[in-house]
Amino acid sequence: MIGVVGGGIAGLAAAYRLQQRGHEVEVFEASEQLGGLAATYETAGDPVEQYYHHLSKSEGTILELAAELGVDVEWRYKSDAFYVDGRIYPMDKPWEILAYPYLSLYDTFRLGMLVSEIDIRGGRPRFDTYDDLEDFEDVPIREFLLEHTTRGVYEYFWEPLLDAKFGSRKADVSAAWLLGRVKFRGERDLLRGEQLGYVEGGFGRLLEALIEAVGRENITTGARVTELDASDGAVDSLTVETDDGTATRDVDAAIVAAMPNVLEDLTGYPCEIDFQGTVCGVLSLEQSLTDTYWLNLIDDAPFGVLIEHTNFIPEQRYGGEHLYYLASYVQEYDEQLWQLDDDEVEQLWLDGVADLFPHFDRESVNWMKIARNPRTAPVYERGYLDMVVPYDLSEEVAEDVYYAGMASRAQYPERSLDGAIEAGYACANLIE
């Protein structure tokens, strides 16, 4: 039997692939809820994810899995905008970007060349400069942007986004991360903007289909793995604690599909990657506040981004509720936001919404729920690849021990559900 530690998307994907290869599998999830960052809330209609999700057509692995499981993915054009000095500036179509008053015509040209992956330094276009992300792994992101675009592009476009994403750690981030985001983007239509995917009925439908494919009888929740025994140089058992007590399960191999701190607790294998926390709220209103899906906030606000989800997926899917995500990344756990309780966060953020949108009516609030996680994304600092945890830990820990968590290679240069599935598959494929 193969033991999988962690019932998130990576662990479930590993179990699914192992079963396809004829293995008996058991998944152990410490919490009572499966799915990790793919967990959902109930609404008046379809469930909605606790943390925002969408797909790019470059995410082939998750799209293939959805097709295998009979889950449909719909493709919609999304809308982006910047909120600056009390105004919303759409940033999807070329003429909208040209009209953005904080970038000159030359700034816009240089930005367009970068996102098209064309290097025009020296006056001669080159199309292969950005092919290998590892060439930029040790390049500071600010230095890169000033050299490959302009100061205006850095200060009035990228820097506010970096502040929202990485806060006090933005100077540590490598240019490889930014180029990875450029490559990761969805298909773009000149007249309609960027196209993104969403699972029909919500990502919870994909999660449920994957759980059913693995078999609920092969998954145990509320089961914390406390020990991985590899005393003879190869893993042979897992110690599992549940409400019913402690039991030892014999295994032929183990996949740790969890955060690296869990791996270290079980095996002693250290991971030097730093992670960010996230506080994310889902707000249900009777009213729509904008015409935009993803609103980047250049003005001061108590949250880093505001996403009007029902400008992407229609509110009719949610019983007429207008749904919003408000989110902030947390770099240090002594930051004020992390110290607030959920009620305090709710009041702070509703005050922030009122400041941004004078027409916001507090009486239109149906409900608001706050989720928080201390490790939702790595800090993609320079030298990140040297800190990635290998899939196969036979040399570092013991034979037949594998790692499919967020510190794996598949989650570089950006973490995603697609990367989680890739990591799970990679570990499963290594097991004879």
PDB file of N, CA and C in Angstrom, residues 183-233:
ATOM      1  N   LYS A 183       4.648  34.284 -19.132  1.00  0.00           N
ATOM      2  CA  LYS A 183       4.453  33.062 -19.920  1.00  0.00           C
ATOM      3  C   LYS A 183       3.189  32.316 -19.501  1.00  0.00           C
ATOM      4  N   PHE A 184       2.795  32.492 -18.245  1.00  0.00           N
ATOM      5  CA  PHE A 184       1.669  31.757 -17.669  1.00  0.00           C
ATOM      6  C   PHE A 184       0.325  32.340 -18.085  1.00  0.00           C
ATOM      7  N   ARG A 185       0.329  33.557 -18.622  1.00  0.00           N
ATOM      8  CA  ARG A 185      -0.915  34.282 -18.850  1.00  0.00           C
ATOM      9  C   ARG A 185      -1.805  33.555 -19.852  1.00  0.00           C
ATOM     10  N   GLY A 186      -3.073  33.915 -19.839  1.00  0.00           N
ATOM     11  CA  GLY A 186      -4.042  33.281 -20.727  1.00  0.00           C
ATOM     12  C   GLY A 186      -3.958  33.818 -22.145  1.00  0.00           C
ATOM     13  N   GLU A 187      -4.773  33.244 -23.023  1.00  0.00           N
ATOM     14  CA  GLU A 187      -4.824  33.719 -24.392  1.00  0.00           C
ATOM     15  C   GLU A 187      -5.440  35.117 -24.424  1.00  0.00           C
ATOM     16  N   ARG A 188      -4.897  35.962 -25.287  1.00  0.00           N
ATOM     17  CA  ARG A 188      -5.362  37.350 -25.344  1.00  0.00           C
ATOM     18  C   ARG A 188      -5.870  37.673 -26.744  1.00  0.00           C
ATOM     19  N   ASP A 189      -7.069  38.223 -26.798  1.00  0.00           N
ATOM     20  CA  ASP A 189      -7.662  38.695 -28.029  1.00  0.00           C
ATOM     21  C   ASP A 189      -7.477  40.212 -28.088  1.00  0.00           C
ATOM     22  N   LEU A 190      -7.057  40.700 -29.236  1.00  0.00           N
ATOM     23  CA  LEU A 190      -6.755  42.124 -29.362  1.00  0.00           C
ATOM     24  C   LEU A 190      -7.946  42.999 -28.995  1.00  0.00           C
ATOM     25  N   LEU A 191      -9.164  42.549 -29.337  1.00  0.00           N
ATOM     26  CA  LEU A 191     -10.349  43.365 -29.122  1.00  0.00           C
ATOM     27  C   LEU A 191     -11.058  43.073 -27.807  1.00  0.00           C
ATOM     28  N   ARG A 192     -10.840  41.862 -27.245  1.00  0.00           N
ATOM     29  CA  ARG A 192     -11.624  41.463 -26.065  1.00  0.00           C
ATOM     30  C   ARG A 192     -10.780  41.222 -24.824  1.00  0.00           C
ATOM     31  N   GLY A 193      -9.479  41.203 -24.954  1.00  0.00           N
ATOM     32  CA  GLY A 193      -8.625  41.030 -23.797  1.00  0.00           C
ATOM     33  C   GLY A 193      -8.241  39.580 -23.553  1.00  0.00           C
ATOM     34  N   GLU A 194      -7.999  39.248 -22.292  1.00  0.00           N
ATOM     35  CA  GLU A 194      -7.473  37.936 -21.917  1.00  0.00           C
ATOM     36  C   GLU A 194      -8.593  36.974 -21.571  1.00  0.00           C
ATOM     37  N   GLN A 195      -8.425  35.717 -21.972  1.00  0.00           N
ATOM     38  CA  GLN A 195      -9.407  34.680 -21.706  1.00  0.00           C
ATOM     39  C   GLN A 195      -8.896  33.747 -20.614  1.00  0.00           C
ATOM     40  N   LEU A 196      -9.769  33.459 -19.651  1.00  0.00           N
ATOM     41  CA  LEU A 196      -9.433  32.562 -18.555  1.00  0.00           C
ATOM     42  C   LEU A 196     -10.514  31.491 -18.422  1.00  0.00           C
ATOM     43  N   GLY A 197     -10.145  30.408 -17.749  1.00  0.00           N
ATOM     44  CA  GLY A 197     -11.064  29.302 -17.574  1.00  0.00           C
ATOM     45  C   GLY A 197     -11.578  29.190 -16.155  1.00  0.00           C
ATOM     46  N   TYR A 198     -12.749  28.593 -16.034  1.00  0.00           N
ATOM     47  CA  TYR A 198     -13.366  28.350 -14.732  1.00  0.00           C
ATOM     48  C   TYR A 198     -14.156  27.059 -14.827  1.00  0.00           C
ATOM     49  N   VAL A 199     -14.077  26.232 -13.809  1.00  0.00           N
ATOM     50  CA  VAL A 199     -14.821  24.977 -13.799  1.00  0.00           C
ATOM     51  C   VAL A 199     -16.307  25.277 -13.663  1.00  0.00           C
ATOM     52  N   GLU A 200     -17.105  24.733 -14.568  1.00  0.00           N
ATOM     53  CA  GLU A 200     -18.547  24.957 -14.483  1.00  0.00           C
ATOM     54  C   GLU A 200     -19.080  24.390 -13.171  1.00  0.00           C
ATOM     55  N   GLY A 201     -19.721  25.258 -12.402  1.00  0.00           N
ATOM     56  CA  GLY A 201     -20.209  24.854 -11.089  1.00  0.00           C
ATOM     57  C   GLY A 201     -19.208  25.096  -9.982  1.00  0.00           C
ATOM     58  N   GLY A 202     -18.003  25.564 -10.341  1.00  0.00           N
ATOM     59  CA  GLY A 202     -16.988  25.855  -9.334  1.00  0.00           C
ATOM     60  C   GLY A 202     -15.933  24.774  -9.236  1.00  0.00           C
ATOM     61  N   PHE A 203     -14.781  25.150  -8.720  1.00  0.00           N
ATOM     62  CA  PHE A 203     -13.676  24.203  -8.600  1.00  0.00           C
ATOM     63  C   PHE A 203     -13.984  23.084  -7.609  1.00  0.00           C
ATOM     64  N   GLY A 204     -14.958  23.303  -6.747  1.00  0.00           N
ATOM     65  CA  GLY A 204     -15.376  22.242  -5.848  1.00  0.00           C
ATOM     66  C   GLY A 204     -15.899  21.034  -6.607  1.00  0.00           C
ATOM     67  N   ARG A 205     -16.451  21.267  -7.803  1.00  0.00           N
ATOM     68  CA  ARG A 205     -16.948  20.150  -8.618  1.00  0.00           C
ATOM     69  C   ARG A 205     -15.780  19.272  -9.075  1.00  0.00           C
ATOM     70  N   LEU A 206     -14.674  19.904  -9.465  1.00  0.00           N
ATOM     71  CA  LEU A 206     -13.479  19.134  -9.838  1.00  0.00           C
ATOM     72  C   LEU A 206     -12.947  18.377  -8.635  1.00  0.00           C
ATOM     73  N   LEU A 207     -12.921  19.032  -7.487  1.00  0.00           N
ATOM     74  CA  LEU A 207     -12.447  18.380  -6.270  1.00  0.00           C
ATOM     75  C   LEU A 207     -13.308  17.166  -5.934  1.00  0.00           C
ATOM     76  N   GLU A 208     -14.626  17.328  -5.982  1.00  0.00           N
ATOM     77  CA  GLU A 208     -15.510  16.207  -5.667  1.00  0.00           C
ATOM     78  C   GLU A 208     -15.342  15.058  -6.653  1.00  0.00           C
ATOM     79  N   ALA A 209     -15.170  15.388  -7.929  1.00  0.00           N
ATOM     80  CA  ALA A 209     -14.974  14.341  -8.930  1.00  0.00           C
ATOM     81  C   ALA A 209     -13.676  13.587  -8.682  1.00  0.00           C
ATOM     82  N   LEU A 210     -12.646  14.291  -8.255  1.00  0.00           N
ATOM     83  CA  LEU A 210     -11.366  13.648  -7.966  1.00  0.00           C
ATOM     84  C   LEU A 210     -11.476  12.771  -6.729  1.00  0.00           C
ATOM     85  N   ILE A 211     -12.183  13.247  -5.712  1.00  0.00           N
ATOM     86  CA  ILE A 211     -12.396  12.450  -4.498  1.00  0.00           C
ATOM     87  C   ILE A 211     -13.152  11.161  -4.843  1.00  0.00           C
ATOM     88  N   GLU A 212     -14.190  11.284  -5.648  1.00  0.00           N
ATOM     89  CA  GLU A 212     -14.962  10.100  -6.031  1.00  0.00           C
ATOM     90  C   GLU A 212     -14.115   9.132  -6.845  1.00  0.00           C
ATOM     91  N   ALA A 213     -13.250   9.665  -7.707  1.00  0.00           N
ATOM     92  CA  ALA A 213     -12.396   8.797  -8.514  1.00  0.00           C
ATOM     93  C   ALA A 213     -11.408   8.028  -7.641  1.00  0.00           C
ATOM     94  N   VAL A 214     -10.861   8.693  -6.631  1.00  0.00           N
ATOM     95  CA  VAL A 214      -9.942   8.029  -5.703  1.00  0.00           C
ATOM     96  C   VAL A 214     -10.696   7.043  -4.815  1.00  0.00           C
ATOM     97  N   GLY A 215     -11.937   7.410  -4.447  1.00  0.00           N
ATOM     98  CA  GLY A 215     -12.750   6.569  -3.575  1.00  0.00           C
ATOM     99  C   GLY A 215     -12.680   7.046  -2.140  1.00  0.00           C
ATOM    100  N   ARG A 216     -13.826   7.435  -1.600  1.00  0.00           N
ATOM    101  CA  ARG A 216     -13.836   7.947  -0.228  1.00  0.00           C
ATOM    102  C   ARG A 216     -13.366   6.889   0.773  1.00  0.00           C
ATOM    103  N   GLU A 217     -13.531   5.638   0.426  1.00  0.00           N
ATOM    104  CA  GLU A 217     -13.073   4.572   1.313  1.00  0.00           C
ATOM    105  C   GLU A 217     -11.548   4.513   1.404  1.00  0.00           C
ATOM    106  N   ASN A 218     -10.862   5.210   0.487  1.00  0.00           N
ATOM    107  CA  ASN A 218      -9.396   5.229   0.490  1.00  0.00           C
ATOM    108  C   ASN A 218      -8.843   6.519   1.088  1.00  0.00           C
ATOM    109  N   ILE A 219      -9.725   7.343   1.649  1.00  0.00           N
ATOM    110  CA  ILE A 219      -9.327   8.634   2.205  1.00  0.00           C
ATOM    111  C   ILE A 219      -9.789   8.715   3.653  1.00  0.00           C
ATOM    112  N   THR A 220      -8.891   9.105   4.529  1.00  0.00           N
ATOM    113  CA  THR A 220      -9.240   9.295   5.933  1.00  0.00           C
ATOM    114  C   THR A 220      -8.967  10.734   6.323  1.00  0.00           C
ATOM    115  N   THR A 221     -10.001  11.464   6.735  1.00  0.00           N
ATOM    116  CA  THR A 221      -9.816  12.821   7.230  1.00  0.00           C
ATOM    117  C   THR A 221      -9.679  12.796   8.751  1.00  0.00           C
ATOM    118  N   GLY A 222      -9.249  13.916   9.309  1.00  0.00           N
ATOM    119  CA  GLY A 222      -8.987  13.951  10.752  1.00  0.00           C
ATOM    120  C   GLY A 222      -7.902  12.964  11.133  1.00  0.00           C
ATOM    121  N   ALA A 223      -6.989  12.701  10.209  1.00  0.00           N
ATOM    122  CA  ALA A 223      -5.938  11.699  10.409  1.00  0.00           C
ATOM    123  C   ALA A 223      -4.574  12.372  10.253  1.00  0.00           C
ATOM    124  N   ARG A 224      -3.945  12.636  11.362  1.00  0.00           N
ATOM    125  CA  ARG A 224      -2.646  13.312  11.345  1.00  0.00           C
ATOM    126  C   ARG A 224      -1.524  12.272  11.377  1.00  0.00           C
ATOM    127  N   VAL A 225      -0.679  12.301  10.350  1.00  0.00           N
ATOM    128  CA  VAL A 225       0.487  11.420  10.323  1.00  0.00           C
ATOM    129  C   VAL A 225       1.568  12.052  11.203  1.00  0.00           C
ATOM    130  N   THR A 226       1.972  11.338  12.234  1.00  0.00           N
ATOM    131  CA  THR A 226       2.917  11.881  13.210  1.00  0.00           C
ATOM    132  C   THR A 226       4.316  11.287  13.100  1.00  0.00           C
ATOM    133  N   GLU A 227       4.423  10.182  12.370  1.00  0.00           N
ATOM    134  CA  GLU A 227       5.742   9.557  12.263  1.00  0.00           C
ATOM    135  C   GLU A 227       5.839   8.786  10.952  1.00  0.00           C
ATOM    136  N   LEU A 228       6.995   8.912  10.328  1.00  0.00           N
ATOM    137  CA  LEU A 228       7.323   8.143   9.137  1.00  0.00           C
ATOM    138  C   LEU A 228       8.517   7.279   9.495  1.00  0.00           C
ATOM    139  N   ASP A 229       8.320   5.971   9.532  1.00  0.00           N
ATOM    140  CA  ASP A 229       9.370   5.052   9.986  1.00  0.00           C
ATOM    141  C   ASP A 229      10.168   4.557   8.794  1.00  0.00           C
ATOM    142  N   ALA A 230      11.448   4.885   8.794  1.00  0.00           N
ATOM    143  CA  ALA A 230      12.365   4.419   7.754  1.00  0.00           C
ATOM    144  C   ALA A 230      13.649   3.937   8.413  1.00  0.00           C
ATOM    145  N   SER A 231      13.506   3.166   9.473  1.00  0.00           N
ATOM    146  CA  SER A 231      14.655   2.750  10.277  1.00  0.00           C
ATOM    147  C   SER A 231      15.625   1.857   9.527  1.00  0.00           C
ATOM    148  N   ASP A 232      15.166   1.150   8.496  1.00  0.00           N
ATOM    149  CA  ASP A 232      16.045   0.247   7.745  1.00  0.00           C
ATOM    150  C   ASP A 232      16.486   0.844   6.416  1.00  0.00           C
ATOM    151  N   GLY A 233      16.411   2.161   6.299  1.00  0.00           N
ATOM    152  CA  GLY A 233      16.847   2.813   5.071  1.00  0.00           C
ATOM    153  C   GLY A 233      15.766   2.947   4.027  1.00  0.00           C
TER     154      GLY A 233
END
